[in-house]
XYZ file of C-alpha atoms in Angstrom:
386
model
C -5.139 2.604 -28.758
C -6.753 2.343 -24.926
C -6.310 4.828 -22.455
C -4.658 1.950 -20.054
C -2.412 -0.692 -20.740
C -4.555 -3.650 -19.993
C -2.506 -4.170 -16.271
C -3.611 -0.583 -14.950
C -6.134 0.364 -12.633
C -9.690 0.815 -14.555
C -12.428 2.880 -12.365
C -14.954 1.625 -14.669
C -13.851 -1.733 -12.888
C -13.711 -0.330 -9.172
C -14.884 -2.598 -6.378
C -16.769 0.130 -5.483
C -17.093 2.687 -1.832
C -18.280 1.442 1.117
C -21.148 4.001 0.890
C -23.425 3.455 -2.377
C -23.452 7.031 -3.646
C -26.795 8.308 -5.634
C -24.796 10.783 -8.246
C -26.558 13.509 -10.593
C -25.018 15.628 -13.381
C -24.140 18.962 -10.692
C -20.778 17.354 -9.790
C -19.279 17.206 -13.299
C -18.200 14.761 -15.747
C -15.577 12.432 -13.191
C -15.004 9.251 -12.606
C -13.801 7.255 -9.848
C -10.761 7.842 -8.997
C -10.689 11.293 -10.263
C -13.117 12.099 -7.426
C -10.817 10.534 -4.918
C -8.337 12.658 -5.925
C -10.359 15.730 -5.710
C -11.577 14.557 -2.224
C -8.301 14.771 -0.841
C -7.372 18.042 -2.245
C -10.509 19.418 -0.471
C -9.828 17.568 2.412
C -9.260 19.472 5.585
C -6.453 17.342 6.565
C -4.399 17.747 3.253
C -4.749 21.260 3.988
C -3.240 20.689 7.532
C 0.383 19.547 5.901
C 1.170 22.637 4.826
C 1.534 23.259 8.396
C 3.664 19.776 9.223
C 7.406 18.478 9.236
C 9.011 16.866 6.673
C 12.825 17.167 7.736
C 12.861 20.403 9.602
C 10.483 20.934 12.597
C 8.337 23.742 12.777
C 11.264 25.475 9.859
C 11.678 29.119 9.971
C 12.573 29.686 6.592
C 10.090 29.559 3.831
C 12.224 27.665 1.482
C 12.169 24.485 3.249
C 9.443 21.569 2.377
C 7.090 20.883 4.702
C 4.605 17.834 4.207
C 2.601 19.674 1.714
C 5.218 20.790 -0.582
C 6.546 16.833 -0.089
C 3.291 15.588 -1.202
C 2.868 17.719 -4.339
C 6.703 16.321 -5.587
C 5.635 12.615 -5.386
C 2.331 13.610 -7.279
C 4.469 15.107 -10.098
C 7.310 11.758 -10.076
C 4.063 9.386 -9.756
C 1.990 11.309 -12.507
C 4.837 10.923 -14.783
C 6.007 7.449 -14.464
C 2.310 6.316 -14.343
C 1.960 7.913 -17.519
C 4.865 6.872 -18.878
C 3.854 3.019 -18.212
C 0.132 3.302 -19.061
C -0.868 3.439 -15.558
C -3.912 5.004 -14.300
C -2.640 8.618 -13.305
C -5.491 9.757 -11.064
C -5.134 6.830 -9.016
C -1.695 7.497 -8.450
C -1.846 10.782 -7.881
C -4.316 10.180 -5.226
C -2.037 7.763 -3.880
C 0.735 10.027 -3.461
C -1.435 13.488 -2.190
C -2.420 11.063 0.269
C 0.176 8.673 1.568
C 1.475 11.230 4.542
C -1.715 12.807 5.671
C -1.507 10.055 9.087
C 1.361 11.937 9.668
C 1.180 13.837 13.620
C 3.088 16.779 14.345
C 6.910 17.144 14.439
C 7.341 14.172 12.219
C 8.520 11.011 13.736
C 9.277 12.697 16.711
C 5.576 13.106 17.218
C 4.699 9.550 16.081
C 7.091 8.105 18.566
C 5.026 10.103 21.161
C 2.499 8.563 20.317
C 3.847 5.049 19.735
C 4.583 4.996 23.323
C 1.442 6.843 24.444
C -0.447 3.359 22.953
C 2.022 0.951 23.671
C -0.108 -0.972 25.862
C -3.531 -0.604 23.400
C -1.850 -1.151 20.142
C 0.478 1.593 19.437
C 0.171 4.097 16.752
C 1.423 3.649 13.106
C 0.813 6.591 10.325
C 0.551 4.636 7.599
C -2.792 3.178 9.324
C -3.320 6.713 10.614
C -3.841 8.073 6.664
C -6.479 5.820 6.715
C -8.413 5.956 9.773
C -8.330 9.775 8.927
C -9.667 9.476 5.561
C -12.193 6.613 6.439
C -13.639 8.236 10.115
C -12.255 11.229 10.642
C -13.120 13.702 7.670
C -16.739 14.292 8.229
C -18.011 16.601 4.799
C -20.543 14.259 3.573
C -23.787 14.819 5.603
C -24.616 10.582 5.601
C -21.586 9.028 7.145
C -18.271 9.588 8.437
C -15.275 9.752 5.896
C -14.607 10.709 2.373
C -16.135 7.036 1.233
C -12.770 6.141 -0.850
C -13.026 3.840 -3.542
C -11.741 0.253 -2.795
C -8.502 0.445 -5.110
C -7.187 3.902 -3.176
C -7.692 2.525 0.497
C -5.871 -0.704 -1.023
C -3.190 1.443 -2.126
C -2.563 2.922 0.966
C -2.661 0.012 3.128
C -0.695 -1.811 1.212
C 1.531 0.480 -0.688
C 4.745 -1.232 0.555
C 3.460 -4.764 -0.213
C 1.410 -6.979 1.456
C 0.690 -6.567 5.193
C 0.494 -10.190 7.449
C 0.406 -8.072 10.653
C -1.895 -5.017 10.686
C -2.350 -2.714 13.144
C -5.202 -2.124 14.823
C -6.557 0.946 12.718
C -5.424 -1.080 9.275
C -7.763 -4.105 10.744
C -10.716 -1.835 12.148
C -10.123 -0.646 8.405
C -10.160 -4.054 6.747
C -12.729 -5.466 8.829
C -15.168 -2.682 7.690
C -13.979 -2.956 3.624
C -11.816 -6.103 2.957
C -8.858 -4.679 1.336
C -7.085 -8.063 0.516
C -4.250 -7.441 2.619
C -2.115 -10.354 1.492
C -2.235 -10.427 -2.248
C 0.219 -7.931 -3.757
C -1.305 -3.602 -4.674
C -1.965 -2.437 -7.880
C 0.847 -0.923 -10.300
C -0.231 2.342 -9.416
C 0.591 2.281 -5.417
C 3.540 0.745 -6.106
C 4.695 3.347 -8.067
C 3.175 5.638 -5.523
C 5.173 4.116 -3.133
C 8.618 4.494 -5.244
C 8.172 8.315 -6.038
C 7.847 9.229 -2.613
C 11.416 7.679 -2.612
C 12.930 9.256 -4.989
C 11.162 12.576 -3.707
C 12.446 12.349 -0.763
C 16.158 10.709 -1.371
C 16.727 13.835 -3.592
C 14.729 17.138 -1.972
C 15.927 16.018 0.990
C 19.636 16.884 0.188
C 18.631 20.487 -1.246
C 17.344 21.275 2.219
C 19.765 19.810 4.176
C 22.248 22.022 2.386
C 20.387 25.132 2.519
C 20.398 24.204 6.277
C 24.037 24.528 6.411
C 24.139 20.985 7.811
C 24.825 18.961 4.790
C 28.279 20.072 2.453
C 29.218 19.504 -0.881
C 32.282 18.005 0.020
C 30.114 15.263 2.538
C 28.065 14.695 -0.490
C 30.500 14.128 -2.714
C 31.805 10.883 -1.011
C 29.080 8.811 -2.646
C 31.003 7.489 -5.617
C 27.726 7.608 -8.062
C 26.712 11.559 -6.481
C 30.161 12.294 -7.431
C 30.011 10.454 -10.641
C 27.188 12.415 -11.320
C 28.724 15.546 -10.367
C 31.645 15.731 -13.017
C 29.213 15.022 -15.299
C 27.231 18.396 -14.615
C 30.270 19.790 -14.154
C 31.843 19.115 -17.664
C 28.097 20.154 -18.787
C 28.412 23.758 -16.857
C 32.201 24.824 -17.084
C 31.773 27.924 -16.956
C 28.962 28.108 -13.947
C 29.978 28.147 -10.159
C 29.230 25.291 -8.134
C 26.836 26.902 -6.030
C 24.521 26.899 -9.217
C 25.050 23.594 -9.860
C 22.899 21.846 -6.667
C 20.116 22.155 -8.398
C 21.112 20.447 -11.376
C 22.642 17.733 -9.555
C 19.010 17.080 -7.536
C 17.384 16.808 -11.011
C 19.715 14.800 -12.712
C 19.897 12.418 -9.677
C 15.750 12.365 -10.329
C 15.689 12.098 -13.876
C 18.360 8.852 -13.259
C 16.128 7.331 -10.812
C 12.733 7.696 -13.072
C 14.217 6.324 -15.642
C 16.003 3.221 -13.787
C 11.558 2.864 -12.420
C 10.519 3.307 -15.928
C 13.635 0.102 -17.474
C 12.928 -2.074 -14.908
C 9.633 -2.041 -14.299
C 8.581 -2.841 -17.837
C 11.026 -5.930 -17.818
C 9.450 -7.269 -14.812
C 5.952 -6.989 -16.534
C 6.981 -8.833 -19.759
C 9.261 -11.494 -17.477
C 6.096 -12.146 -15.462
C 3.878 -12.340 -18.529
C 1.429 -9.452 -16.362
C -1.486 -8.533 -18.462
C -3.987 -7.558 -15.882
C -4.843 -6.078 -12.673
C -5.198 -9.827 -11.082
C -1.743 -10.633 -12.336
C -0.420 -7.745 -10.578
C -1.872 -8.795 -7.197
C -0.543 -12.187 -8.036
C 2.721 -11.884 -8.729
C 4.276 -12.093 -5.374
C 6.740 -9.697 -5.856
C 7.288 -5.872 -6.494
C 6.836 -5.237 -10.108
C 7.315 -1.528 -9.748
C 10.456 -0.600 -8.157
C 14.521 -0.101 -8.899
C 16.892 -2.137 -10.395
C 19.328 -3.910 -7.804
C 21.917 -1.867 -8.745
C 19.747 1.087 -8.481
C 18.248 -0.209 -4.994
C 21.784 -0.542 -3.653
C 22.895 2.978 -4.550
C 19.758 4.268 -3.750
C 20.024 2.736 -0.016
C 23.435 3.957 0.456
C 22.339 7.312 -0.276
C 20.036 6.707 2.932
C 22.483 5.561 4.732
C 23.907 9.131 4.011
C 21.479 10.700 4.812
C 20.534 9.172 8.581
C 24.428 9.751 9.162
C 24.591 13.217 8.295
C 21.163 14.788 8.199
C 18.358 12.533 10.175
C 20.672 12.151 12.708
C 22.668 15.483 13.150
C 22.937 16.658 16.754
C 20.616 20.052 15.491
C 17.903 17.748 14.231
C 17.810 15.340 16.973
C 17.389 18.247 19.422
C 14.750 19.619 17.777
C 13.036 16.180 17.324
C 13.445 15.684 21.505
C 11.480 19.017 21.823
C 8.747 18.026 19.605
C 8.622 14.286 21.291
C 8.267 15.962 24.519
C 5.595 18.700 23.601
C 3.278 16.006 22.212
C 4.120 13.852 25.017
C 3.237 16.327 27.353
C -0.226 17.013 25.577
C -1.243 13.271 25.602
C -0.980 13.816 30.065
C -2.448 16.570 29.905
C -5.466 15.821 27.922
C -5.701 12.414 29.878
C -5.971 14.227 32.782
C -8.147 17.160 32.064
C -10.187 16.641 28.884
C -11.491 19.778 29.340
C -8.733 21.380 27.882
C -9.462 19.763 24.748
C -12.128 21.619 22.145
C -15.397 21.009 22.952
C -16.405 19.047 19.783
C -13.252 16.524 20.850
C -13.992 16.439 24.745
C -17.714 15.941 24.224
C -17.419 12.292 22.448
C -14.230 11.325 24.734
C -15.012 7.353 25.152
C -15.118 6.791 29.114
C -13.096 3.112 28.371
C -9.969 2.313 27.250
C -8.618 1.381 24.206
C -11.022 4.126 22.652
C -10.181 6.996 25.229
C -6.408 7.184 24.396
C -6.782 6.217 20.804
C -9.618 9.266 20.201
C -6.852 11.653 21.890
C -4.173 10.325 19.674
C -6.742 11.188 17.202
C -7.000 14.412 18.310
C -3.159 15.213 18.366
C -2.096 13.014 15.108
C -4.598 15.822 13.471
C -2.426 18.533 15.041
C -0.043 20.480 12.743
C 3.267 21.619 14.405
C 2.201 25.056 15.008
C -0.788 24.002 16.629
C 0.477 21.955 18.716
C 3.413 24.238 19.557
C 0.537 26.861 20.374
C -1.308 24.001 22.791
C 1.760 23.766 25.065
C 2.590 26.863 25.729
C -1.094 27.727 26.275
C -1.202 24.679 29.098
C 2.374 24.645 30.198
C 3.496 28.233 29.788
C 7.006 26.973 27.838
C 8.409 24.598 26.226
C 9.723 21.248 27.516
C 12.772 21.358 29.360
C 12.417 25.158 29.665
C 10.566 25.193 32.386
């Protein structure tokens, strides 16, 4: 029996880095994409979401799951559907360490900032932002800039959510340098990347909303499949409060989801007749993903969630705050550059688009408290406080 299912990911078949590396025995017995994964667990900037928003900004309670924590969930979904369908694991792992590093602080919030800081010189998109940051950014390698990715993981992060007609301007400064195919389909393994970090998210998402206070029960239960769901555990549990029940719930809700990955995903492979990589890229759909019914339950539940959580008056406040704080660093760096460290200020470009896009650099790599730190060092407050 292979390792692989013959439609997986194979590192003894990468396309290689851009950077021909000359290897000897001292860094162990790895192989491709077992390094990238390793690369971006030593990577400064994985280290750096510990620090960043998932739902809550900046949250005060040590319970709640930053970017970090978020990251290390879809590793454990991916891992175990990519194992589950003969996928390459390390690959998808990597994928899913990975996909939010772009990420700048506060969340959205902050990439909104930022969005209209480049409006007019491309505008800023965190998806590319993963990968400028992993291809030019990161500096540990003493020869050239980046962590020198193999060709199958910056694939998977471009293209994650299917092919990509339009790309930004970082995804084409990234595709001009390694052509990552960006209208052919990626490989089984970022799509199934792509589809734990929405189940991670659908589902952890609702345990800290309610430890928030700003998600009930009750609001929950108005989903007819959550409530479904919910007598189920209940008739399990009889004899156990509700209150120890959430938990449950969130898993079962999980373990429903996997599973719907795991049916439907196989079906697709033996409808399409896939038996390779090429077949994958070929097949001009999503192979790894929900079942309709799944994907219509699944995008209620989102629905839900904008309604009631995303979009609560105490999370939109919070979000304004952090728009306006990175907002408010972008004009003040602009103005005085000086502020900025001396490493950043040094190698400021004198022309635009490069001038604004190395300061969005500079803030995108920010982490909440950082940045919460910057503005009150420059502006003594914070916004609409003073």
């Amino acid at each position: 029996m292979t390792r692989w299912q013959s439609y997986a990911s194979d590192p003894a078949s990468s396309r290689a880095r851009l950077y021909d590396e000359q290897r000897d025995s001292t860094r162990g017995p790895r192989d491709d994409f077992q390094r990238d994964r390793d690369r971006i667990i030593h990577s400064i900037s994985f280290r750096r979401l510990r620090h960043k928003t998932q739902v809550f900004v900046a949250p005060d309670g040590d319970h709640y799951r930053v970017r970090l924590t978020h990251s290390l969930e879809v590793a454990q979904i991916g891992r175990t559907l990519a194992r589950a369908l003969g996928l390459n694991e390390d690959l998808t792992e990597a994928l899913c360490l990975a996909h939010d590093i772009g990420h700048p602080p506060f969340g959205h919030a902050g990439e909104d900032a930022l969005q209209d800081a480049l409006a007019d010189h491309g505008g800023f998109d965190h998806n590319a932002q993963t990968i400028r940051t992993l291809t030019r950014l990161e500096t540990p390698y003493p020869r050239w800039n980046g962590l020198n990715l193999t060709w199958e993981m910056l694939e998977g992060l471009a293209k994650h959510n299917g092919p990509v007609e339009q790309p930004t301007w970082a995804l084409a400064e990234a595709n001009a340098a390694m052509n990552l195919d960006l209208l052919s389909w990626p490989s089984l393994e970022a799509q199934i990347a792509a589809i734990a970090d929405d189940i991670a998210y659908d589902n952890h998402d609702i345990d800290d909303g309610m430890r928030a206070g700003l998600l009930t029960l009750e609001q929950l239960l108005e989903l007819p499949f959550i409530a479904e769901r919910w007598q189920v555990i209940q008739g399990r549990y009889a004899d156990v409060s509700p209150e120890r029940l959430l938990p449950e719930l969130i898993r079962d809700q999980i373990g429903l989801m996997v599973n719907d990955v795991l049916q439907t995903t196989r079906a697709r492979i033996e409808r399409l007749g896939v038996q390779s990589v090429n077949d994958v890229r070929e097949a001009k759909q999503m192979i790894g993903g929900f079942s309709d019914a799944m994907a219509e339950k699944e995008r209620a539940l989102k629905r839900f969630m904008y309604d009631n959580l995303y979009n609560h008056p105490e999370q939109m406040a919070a979000a304004e705050e952090g728009k306006m704080m990175v907002a408010d660093l972008v004009t003040a760096y602009r103005e005085q550059p000086e502020l900025m460290p001396a490493d950043w200020a040094s190698v400021l470009p004198e022309e635009e688009p490069a001038r604004i896009r190395h300061i969005a650099d500079f803030l995108a790599g920010m982490t909440d408290r950082y940045a919460r730190n910057r503005h009150m060092e420059i502006f003594g407050d914070l916004p609409g406080r003073r």
